[in-house]
Each structure stands twice: as structure tokens, then as C-alpha cells.
PDB file of C-alpha atoms and ligand atoms in Angstrom:
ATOM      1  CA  UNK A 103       0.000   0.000   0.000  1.00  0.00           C
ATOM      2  CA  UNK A 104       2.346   2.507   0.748  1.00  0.00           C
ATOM      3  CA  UNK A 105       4.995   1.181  -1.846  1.00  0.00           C
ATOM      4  CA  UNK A 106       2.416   2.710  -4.627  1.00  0.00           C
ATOM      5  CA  UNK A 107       1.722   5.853  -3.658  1.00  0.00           C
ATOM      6  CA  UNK A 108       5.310   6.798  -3.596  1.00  0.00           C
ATOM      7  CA  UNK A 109       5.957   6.001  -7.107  1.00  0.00           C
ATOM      8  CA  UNK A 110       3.193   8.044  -8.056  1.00  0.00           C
ATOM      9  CA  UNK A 111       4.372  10.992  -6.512  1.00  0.00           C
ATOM     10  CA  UNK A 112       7.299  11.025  -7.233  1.00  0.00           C
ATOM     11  CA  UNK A 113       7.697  12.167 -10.928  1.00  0.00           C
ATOM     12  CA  UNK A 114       5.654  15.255 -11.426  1.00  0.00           C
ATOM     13  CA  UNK A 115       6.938  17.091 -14.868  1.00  0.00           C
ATOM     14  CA  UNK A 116       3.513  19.600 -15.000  1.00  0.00           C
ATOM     15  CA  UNK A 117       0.887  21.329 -13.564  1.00  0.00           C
ATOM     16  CA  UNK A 118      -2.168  19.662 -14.927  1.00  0.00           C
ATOM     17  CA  UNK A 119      -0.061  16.421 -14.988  1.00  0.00           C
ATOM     18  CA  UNK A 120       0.736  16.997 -10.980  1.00  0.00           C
ATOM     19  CA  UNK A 121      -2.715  17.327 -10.610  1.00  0.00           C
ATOM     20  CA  UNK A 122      -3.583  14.345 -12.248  1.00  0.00           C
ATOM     21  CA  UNK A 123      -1.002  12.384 -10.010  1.00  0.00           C
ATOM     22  CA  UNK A 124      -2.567  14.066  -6.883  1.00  0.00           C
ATOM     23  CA  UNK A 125      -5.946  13.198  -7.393  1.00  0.00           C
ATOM     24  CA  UNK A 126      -4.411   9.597  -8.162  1.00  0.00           C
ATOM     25  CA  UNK A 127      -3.131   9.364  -5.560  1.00  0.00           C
ATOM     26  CA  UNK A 128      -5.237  10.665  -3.225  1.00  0.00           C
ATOM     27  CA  UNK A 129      -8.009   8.527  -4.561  1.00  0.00           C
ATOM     28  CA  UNK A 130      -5.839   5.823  -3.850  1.00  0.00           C
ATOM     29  CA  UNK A 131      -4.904   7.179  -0.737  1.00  0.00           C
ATOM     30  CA  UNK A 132      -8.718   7.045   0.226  1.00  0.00           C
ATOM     31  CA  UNK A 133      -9.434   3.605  -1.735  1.00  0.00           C
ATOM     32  CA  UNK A 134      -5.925   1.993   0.497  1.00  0.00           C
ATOM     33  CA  UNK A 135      -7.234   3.919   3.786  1.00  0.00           C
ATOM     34  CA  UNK A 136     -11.121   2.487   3.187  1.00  0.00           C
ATOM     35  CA  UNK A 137      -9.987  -0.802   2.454  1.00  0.00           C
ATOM     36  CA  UNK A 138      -7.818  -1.211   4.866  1.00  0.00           C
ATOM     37  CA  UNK A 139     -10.501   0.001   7.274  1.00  0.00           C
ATOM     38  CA  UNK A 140     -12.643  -2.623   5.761  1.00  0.00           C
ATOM     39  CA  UNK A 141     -10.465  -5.273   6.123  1.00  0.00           C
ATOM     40  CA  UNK A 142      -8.987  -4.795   9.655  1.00  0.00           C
ATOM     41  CA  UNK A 143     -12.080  -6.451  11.620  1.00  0.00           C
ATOM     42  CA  UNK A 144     -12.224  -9.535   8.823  1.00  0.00           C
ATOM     43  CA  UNK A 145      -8.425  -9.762   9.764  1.00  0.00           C
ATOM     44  CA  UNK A 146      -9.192  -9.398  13.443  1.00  0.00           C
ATOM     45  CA  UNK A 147     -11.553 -11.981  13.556  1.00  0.00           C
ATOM     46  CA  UNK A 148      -9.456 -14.816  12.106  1.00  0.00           C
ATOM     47  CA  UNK A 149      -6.594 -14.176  13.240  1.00  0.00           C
ATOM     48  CA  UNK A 150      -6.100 -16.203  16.966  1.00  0.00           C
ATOM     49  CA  UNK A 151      -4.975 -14.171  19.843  1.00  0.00           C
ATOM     50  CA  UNK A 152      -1.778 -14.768  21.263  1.00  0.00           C
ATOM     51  CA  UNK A 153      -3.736 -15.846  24.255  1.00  0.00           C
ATOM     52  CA  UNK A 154      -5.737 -18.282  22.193  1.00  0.00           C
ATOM     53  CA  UNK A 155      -2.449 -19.841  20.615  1.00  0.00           C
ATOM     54  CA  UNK A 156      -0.487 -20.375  23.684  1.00  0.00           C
ATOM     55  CA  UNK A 157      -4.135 -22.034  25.401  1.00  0.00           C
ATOM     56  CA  UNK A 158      -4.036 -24.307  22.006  1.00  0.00           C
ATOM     57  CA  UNK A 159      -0.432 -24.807  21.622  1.00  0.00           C
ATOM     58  CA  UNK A 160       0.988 -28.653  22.185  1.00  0.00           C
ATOM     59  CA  UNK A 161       2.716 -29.101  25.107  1.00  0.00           C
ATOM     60  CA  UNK A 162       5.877 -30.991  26.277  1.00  0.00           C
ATOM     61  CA  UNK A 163       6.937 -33.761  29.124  1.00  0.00           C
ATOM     62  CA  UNK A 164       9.861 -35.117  30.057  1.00  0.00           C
ATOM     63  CA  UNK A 165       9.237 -38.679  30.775  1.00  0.00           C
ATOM     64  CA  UNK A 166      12.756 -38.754  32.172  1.00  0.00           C
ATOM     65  CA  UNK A 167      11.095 -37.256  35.754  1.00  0.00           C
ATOM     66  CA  UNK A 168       8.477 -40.501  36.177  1.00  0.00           C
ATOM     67  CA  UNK A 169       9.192 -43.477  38.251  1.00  0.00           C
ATOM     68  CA  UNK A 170       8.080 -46.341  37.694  1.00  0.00           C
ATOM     69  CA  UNK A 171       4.253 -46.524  38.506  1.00  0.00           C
ATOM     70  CA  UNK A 172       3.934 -43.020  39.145  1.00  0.00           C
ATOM     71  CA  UNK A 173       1.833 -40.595  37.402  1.00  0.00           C
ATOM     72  CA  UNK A 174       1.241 -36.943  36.598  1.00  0.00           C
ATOM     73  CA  UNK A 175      -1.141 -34.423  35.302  1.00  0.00           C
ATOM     74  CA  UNK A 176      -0.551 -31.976  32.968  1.00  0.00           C
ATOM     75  CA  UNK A 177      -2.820 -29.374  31.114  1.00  0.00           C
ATOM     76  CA  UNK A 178      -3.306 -28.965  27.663  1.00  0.00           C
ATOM     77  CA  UNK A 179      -5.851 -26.890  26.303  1.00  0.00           C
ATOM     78  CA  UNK A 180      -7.165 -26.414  29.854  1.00  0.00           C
ATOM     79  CA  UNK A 181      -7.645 -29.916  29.493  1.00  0.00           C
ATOM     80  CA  UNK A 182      -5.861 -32.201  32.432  1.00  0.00           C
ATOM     81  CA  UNK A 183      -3.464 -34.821  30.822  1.00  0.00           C
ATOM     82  CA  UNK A 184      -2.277 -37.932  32.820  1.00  0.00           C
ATOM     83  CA  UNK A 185       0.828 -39.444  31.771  1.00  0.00           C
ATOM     84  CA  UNK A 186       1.474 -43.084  33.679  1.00  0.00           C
ATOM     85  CA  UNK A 187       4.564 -44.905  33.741  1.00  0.00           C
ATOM     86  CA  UNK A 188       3.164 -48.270  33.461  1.00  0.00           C
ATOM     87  CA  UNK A 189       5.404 -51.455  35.518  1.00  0.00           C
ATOM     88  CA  UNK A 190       5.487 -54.903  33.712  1.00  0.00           C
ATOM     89  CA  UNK A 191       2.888 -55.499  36.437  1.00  0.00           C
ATOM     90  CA  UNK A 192       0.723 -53.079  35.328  1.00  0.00           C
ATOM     91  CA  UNK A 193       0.966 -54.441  31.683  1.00  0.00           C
ATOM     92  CA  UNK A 194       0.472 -58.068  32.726  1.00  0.00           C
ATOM     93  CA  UNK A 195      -2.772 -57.385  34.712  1.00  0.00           C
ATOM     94  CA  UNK A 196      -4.257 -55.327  31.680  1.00  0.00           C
ATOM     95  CA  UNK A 197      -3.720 -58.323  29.629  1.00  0.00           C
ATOM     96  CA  UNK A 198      -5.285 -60.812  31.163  1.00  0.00           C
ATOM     97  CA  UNK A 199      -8.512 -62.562  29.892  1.00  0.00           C
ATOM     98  CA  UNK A 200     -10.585 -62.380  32.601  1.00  0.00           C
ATOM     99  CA  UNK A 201      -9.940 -58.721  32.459  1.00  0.00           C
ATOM    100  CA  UNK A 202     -10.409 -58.054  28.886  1.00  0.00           C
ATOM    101  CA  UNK A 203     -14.001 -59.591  29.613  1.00  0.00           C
ATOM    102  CA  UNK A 204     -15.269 -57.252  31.959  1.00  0.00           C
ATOM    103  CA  UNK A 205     -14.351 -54.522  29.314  1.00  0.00           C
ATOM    104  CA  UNK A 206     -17.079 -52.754  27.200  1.00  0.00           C
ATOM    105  CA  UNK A 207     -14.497 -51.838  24.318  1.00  0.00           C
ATOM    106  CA  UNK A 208     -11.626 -53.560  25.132  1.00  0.00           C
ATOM    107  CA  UNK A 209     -10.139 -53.486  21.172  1.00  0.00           C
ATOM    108  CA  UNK A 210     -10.531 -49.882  21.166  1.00  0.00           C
ATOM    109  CA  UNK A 211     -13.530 -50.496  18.367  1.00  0.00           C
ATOM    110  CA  UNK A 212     -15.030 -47.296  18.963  1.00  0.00           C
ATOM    111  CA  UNK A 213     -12.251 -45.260  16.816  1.00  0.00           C
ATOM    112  CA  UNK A 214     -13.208 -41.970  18.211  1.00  0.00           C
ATOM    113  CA  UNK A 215     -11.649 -42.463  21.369  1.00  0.00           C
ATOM    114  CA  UNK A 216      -7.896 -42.328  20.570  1.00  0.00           C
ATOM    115  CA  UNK A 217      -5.618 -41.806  17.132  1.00  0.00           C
ATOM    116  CA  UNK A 218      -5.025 -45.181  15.124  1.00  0.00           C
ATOM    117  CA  UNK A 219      -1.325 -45.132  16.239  1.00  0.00           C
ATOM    118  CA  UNK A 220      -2.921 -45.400  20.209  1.00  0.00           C
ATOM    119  CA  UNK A 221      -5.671 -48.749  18.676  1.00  0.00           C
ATOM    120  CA  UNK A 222      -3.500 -51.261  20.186  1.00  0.00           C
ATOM    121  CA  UNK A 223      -3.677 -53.568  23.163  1.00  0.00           C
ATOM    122  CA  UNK A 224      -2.551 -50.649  25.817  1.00  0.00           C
ATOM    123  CA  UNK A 225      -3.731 -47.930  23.611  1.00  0.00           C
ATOM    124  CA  UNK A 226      -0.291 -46.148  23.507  1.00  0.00           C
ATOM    125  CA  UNK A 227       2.858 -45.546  21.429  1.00  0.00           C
ATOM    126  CA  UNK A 228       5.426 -47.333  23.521  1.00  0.00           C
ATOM    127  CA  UNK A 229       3.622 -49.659  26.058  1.00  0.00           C
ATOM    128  CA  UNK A 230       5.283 -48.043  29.424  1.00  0.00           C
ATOM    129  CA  UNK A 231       3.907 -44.683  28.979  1.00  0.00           C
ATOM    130  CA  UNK A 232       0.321 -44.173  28.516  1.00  0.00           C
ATOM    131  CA  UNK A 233      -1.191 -40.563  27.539  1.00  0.00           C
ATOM    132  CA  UNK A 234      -4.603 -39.412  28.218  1.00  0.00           C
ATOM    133  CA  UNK A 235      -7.214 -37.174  28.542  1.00  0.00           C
ATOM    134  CA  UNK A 236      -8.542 -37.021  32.042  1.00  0.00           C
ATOM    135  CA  UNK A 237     -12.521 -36.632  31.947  1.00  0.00           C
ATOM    136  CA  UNK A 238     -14.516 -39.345  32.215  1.00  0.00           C
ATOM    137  CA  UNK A 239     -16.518 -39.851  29.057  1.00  0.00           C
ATOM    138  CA  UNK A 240     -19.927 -39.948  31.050  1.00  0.00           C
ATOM    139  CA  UNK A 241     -20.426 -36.347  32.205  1.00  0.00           C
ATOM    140  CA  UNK A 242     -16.387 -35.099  32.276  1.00  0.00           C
ATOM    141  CA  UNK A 243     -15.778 -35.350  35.661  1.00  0.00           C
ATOM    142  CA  UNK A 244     -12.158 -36.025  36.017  1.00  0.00           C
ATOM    143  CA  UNK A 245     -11.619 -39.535  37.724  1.00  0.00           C
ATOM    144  CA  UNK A 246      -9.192 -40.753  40.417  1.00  0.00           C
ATOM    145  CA  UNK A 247      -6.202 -42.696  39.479  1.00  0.00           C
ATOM    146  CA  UNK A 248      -6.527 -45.524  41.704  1.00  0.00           C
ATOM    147  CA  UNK A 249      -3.238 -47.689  41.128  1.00  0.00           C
ATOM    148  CA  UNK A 250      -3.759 -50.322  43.944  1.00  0.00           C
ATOM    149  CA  UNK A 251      -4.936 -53.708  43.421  1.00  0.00           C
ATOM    150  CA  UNK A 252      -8.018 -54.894  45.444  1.00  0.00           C
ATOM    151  CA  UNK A 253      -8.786 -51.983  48.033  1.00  0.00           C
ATOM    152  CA  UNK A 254     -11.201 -52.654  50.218  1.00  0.00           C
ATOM    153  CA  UNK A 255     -13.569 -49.633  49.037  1.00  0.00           C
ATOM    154  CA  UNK A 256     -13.203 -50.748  44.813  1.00  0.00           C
ATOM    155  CA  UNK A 257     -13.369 -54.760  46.028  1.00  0.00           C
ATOM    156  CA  UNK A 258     -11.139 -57.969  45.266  1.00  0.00           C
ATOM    157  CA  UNK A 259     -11.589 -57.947  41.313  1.00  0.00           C
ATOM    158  CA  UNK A 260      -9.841 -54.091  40.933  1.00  0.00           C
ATOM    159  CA  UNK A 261      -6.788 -54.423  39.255  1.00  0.00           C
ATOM    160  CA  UNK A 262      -5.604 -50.755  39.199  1.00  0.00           C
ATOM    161  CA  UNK A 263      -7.355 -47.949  37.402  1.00  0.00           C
ATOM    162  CA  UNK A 264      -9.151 -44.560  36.885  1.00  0.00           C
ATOM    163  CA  UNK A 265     -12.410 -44.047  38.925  1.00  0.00           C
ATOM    164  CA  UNK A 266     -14.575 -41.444  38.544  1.00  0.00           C
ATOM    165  CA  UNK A 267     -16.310 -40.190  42.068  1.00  0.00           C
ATOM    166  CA  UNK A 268     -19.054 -38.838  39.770  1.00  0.00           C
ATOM    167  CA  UNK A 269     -21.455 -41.417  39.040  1.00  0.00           C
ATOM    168  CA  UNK A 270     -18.399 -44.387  39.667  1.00  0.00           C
ATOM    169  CA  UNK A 271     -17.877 -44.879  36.255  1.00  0.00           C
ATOM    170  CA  UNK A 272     -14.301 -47.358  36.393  1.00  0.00           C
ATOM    171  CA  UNK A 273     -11.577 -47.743  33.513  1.00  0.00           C
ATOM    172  CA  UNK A 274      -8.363 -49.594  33.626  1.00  0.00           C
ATOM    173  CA  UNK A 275      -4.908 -48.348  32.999  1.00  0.00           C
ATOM    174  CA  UNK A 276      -5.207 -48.112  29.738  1.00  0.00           C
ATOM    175  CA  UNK A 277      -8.086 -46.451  29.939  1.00  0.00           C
ATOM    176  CA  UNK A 278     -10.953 -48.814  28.834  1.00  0.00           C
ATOM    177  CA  UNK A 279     -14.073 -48.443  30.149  1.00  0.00           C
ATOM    178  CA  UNK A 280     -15.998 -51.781  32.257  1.00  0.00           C
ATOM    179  CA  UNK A 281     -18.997 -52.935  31.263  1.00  0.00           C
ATOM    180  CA  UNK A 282     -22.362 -52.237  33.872  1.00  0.00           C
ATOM    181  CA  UNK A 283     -20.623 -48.271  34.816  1.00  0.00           C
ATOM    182  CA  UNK A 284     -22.720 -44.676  32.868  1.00  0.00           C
ATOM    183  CA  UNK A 285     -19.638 -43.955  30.424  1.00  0.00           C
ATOM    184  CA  UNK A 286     -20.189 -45.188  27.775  1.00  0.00           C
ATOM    185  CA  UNK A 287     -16.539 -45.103  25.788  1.00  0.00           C
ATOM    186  CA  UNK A 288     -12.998 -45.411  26.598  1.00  0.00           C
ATOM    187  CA  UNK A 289     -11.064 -42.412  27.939  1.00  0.00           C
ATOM    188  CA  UNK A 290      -9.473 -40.557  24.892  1.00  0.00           C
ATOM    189  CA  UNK A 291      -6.291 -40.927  23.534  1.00  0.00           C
ATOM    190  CA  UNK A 292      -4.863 -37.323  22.537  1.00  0.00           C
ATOM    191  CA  UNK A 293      -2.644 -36.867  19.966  1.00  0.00           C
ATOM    192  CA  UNK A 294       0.834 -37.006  20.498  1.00  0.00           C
ATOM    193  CA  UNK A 295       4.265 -37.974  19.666  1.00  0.00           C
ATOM    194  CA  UNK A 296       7.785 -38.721  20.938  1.00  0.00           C
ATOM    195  CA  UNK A 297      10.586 -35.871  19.846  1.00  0.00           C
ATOM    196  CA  UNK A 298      13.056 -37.925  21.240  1.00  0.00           C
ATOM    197  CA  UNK A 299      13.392 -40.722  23.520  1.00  0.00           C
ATOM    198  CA  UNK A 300      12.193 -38.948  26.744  1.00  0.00           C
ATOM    199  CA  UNK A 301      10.339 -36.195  25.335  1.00  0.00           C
ATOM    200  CA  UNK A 302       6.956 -36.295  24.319  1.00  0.00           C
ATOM    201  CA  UNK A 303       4.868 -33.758  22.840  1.00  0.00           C
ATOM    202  CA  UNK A 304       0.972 -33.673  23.226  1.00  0.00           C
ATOM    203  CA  UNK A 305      -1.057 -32.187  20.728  1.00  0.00           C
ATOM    204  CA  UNK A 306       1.030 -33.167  17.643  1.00  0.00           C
ATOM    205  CA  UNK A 307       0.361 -36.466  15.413  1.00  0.00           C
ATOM    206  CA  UNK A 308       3.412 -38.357  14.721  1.00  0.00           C
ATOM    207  CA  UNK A 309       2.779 -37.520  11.069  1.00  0.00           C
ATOM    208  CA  UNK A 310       2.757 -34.049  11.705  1.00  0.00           C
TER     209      UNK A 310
HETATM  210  S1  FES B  70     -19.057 -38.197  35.144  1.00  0.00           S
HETATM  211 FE1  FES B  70     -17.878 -39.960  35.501  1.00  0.00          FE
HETATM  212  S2  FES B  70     -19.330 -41.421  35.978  1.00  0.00           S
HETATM  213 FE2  FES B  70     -20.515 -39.688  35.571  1.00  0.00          FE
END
């Protein structure tokens, strides 16, 4: 915009021709200024806030810091993200048969509920680490992450898992919801990947 109207002022070699160039450029002046003044609230309204892009923007963990069987909670998107370090324990129990049969999805069928690179036994890239959203898919309460096996108040068939205090929905470690409980899906999976070995990055496909 500005570019033009200094090349057309800049070569005046008469009067009449001068005022030629001035009305130019004045109308251009006024046609730059209007559109512009058009086109600032269009701009405005697509164009995300810097609030808006850091509340969207992916966020890291360093997988390093997790012991064994520990988990934490991060947010993303004001969203709370649990990331598990799962024991071969862990992974045994969610394994076993007469588990899998007290699961409503326990193939992750419903493919809503986490990317295709999470449909797999423990719903996760590497097996150790699992990644998830933390609202129970009844009425997004968040659950409890309940790790131990048989307490007395969840009863001798709980093998470890998320609760939810709500209306006591009850999902393993990887997430999948029991049959008989209100939710009605799995927890989701959100996207993520690995930037390196210990890093991962949630809110970014792999592919990405
Ligand atoms: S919100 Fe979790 S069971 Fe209802």
C-alpha cells in the first residue's frame, strides 16, 4: 500500500499532470485507507490471539522425571493430561482374559476415542507410557487414578485404574471403560508424539 503511492508521486513534470497524479493518488490514498478500514475487523476476527495460541499450543513432558508406577497431570488446552509410567505389572494385569471380559471396548472399536497409532492392546505408542485425557466420558468429571490392586472400598476384582467419584464410572490403565458403569466409551487418547526418547509432545500427530 504505501509502496504505490510513492511512485506516483514522485515524478511530477507539470501542472495539470501533478494534478492528475494528486488526485491519483489521493483517490488511492482514500481507496488503500477504506480498504484497509474494511479489512482490519475480517483480519481481526481470524486471526487467533496470542492468548488463544499459547491455550491451544501442544505441550511438552519429560518422561525422564516418572518413576516407575507413578503418574502426573498436565494441562493442555485447559484440558488435564495424565501421563502413567506403566510397571510390567501393570501391563500383565491389563492383559489378562478375565480382564479383557469385563471390558465394554476392550479393542478400542469405537475409533473416536484415541488416534489409530494409540488402537492397540494398551492404547499407547510405547507400552510403558500411557497418555490421556482425564474426563470421564460420562459427564467429564475427572476420575481418580486408583493404582492399587483390590482396596477394600473398589473390592477384590480391581486391578488398578481410573475411577470417577461422579457417578463411579471405572476404567483400567489403559483407559478402557468396564462394562455395567454410565460412560459409555474409553477415555481418549490425545494426539501425540515422541521428539526424542524422553520427550513427548501432546497435541502433535506423529505424522505431523
Ligand atoms: S461423570 Fe464420571 S461417571 Fe458420571
Amino acid at each position: 500500500m504505501t509502496h504505490s503511492i510513492t511512485q506516483q508521486s514522485d515524478i511530477p513534470t507539470g501542472v495539470n499532470r501533478q494534478r492528475r497524479r494528486f488526485l491519483t493518488t489521493a483517490t488511492t490514498v482514500v481507496g488503500a485507507i477504506g480498504a484497509g478500514a474494511v479489512s482490519v475487523p475480517f483480519i481481526m476476527s481470524w486471526m487467533p490471539s496470542e492468548r488463544a495460541k499459547v491455550a491451544g499450543a501442544p505441550v511438552q513432558f519429560d518422561l525422564s522425571q516418572l518413576e516407575p508406577g507413578r503418574q502426573v497431570t498436565i494441562e493442555w488446552r485447559s484440558k488435564p493430561i495424565f501421563v502413567l509410567r506403566r510397571t510390567p505389572a501393570i501391563l500383565k494385569r491389563l492383559d489378562q482374559e478375565t480382564h479383557l471380559s469385563n471390558l465394554r471396548d476392550p479393542d478400542s472399536d469405537v475409533t473416536t476415542q484415541q488416534p489409530d497409532y494409540a488402537r492397540n492392546r494398551y492404547r499407547s505408542i510405547r507400552d510403558e507410557y500411557f497418555v490421556v485425557i482425564g474426563i470421564c466420558t460420562h459427564l467429564g468429571c475427572i476420575p481418580t487414578f486408583r493404582p492399587d490392586v483390590a482396596p477394600e472400598d473398589l473390592g477384590p476384582e480391581w486391578i488398578g485404574g481410573y475411577f470417577c467419584p461422579c457417578h463411579s464410572s471405572r476404567f483400567d490403565l489403559a483407559g478402557r471403560v468396564f462394562h455395567g458403569v454410565p460412560a459409555p466409551t474409553n477415555l481418549v487418547v490425545p494426539p501425540y508424539h515422541y521428539k526424542t526418547d524422553t520427550l513427548i509432545e501432546i497435541g502433535v500427530d506423529p505424522s505431523a
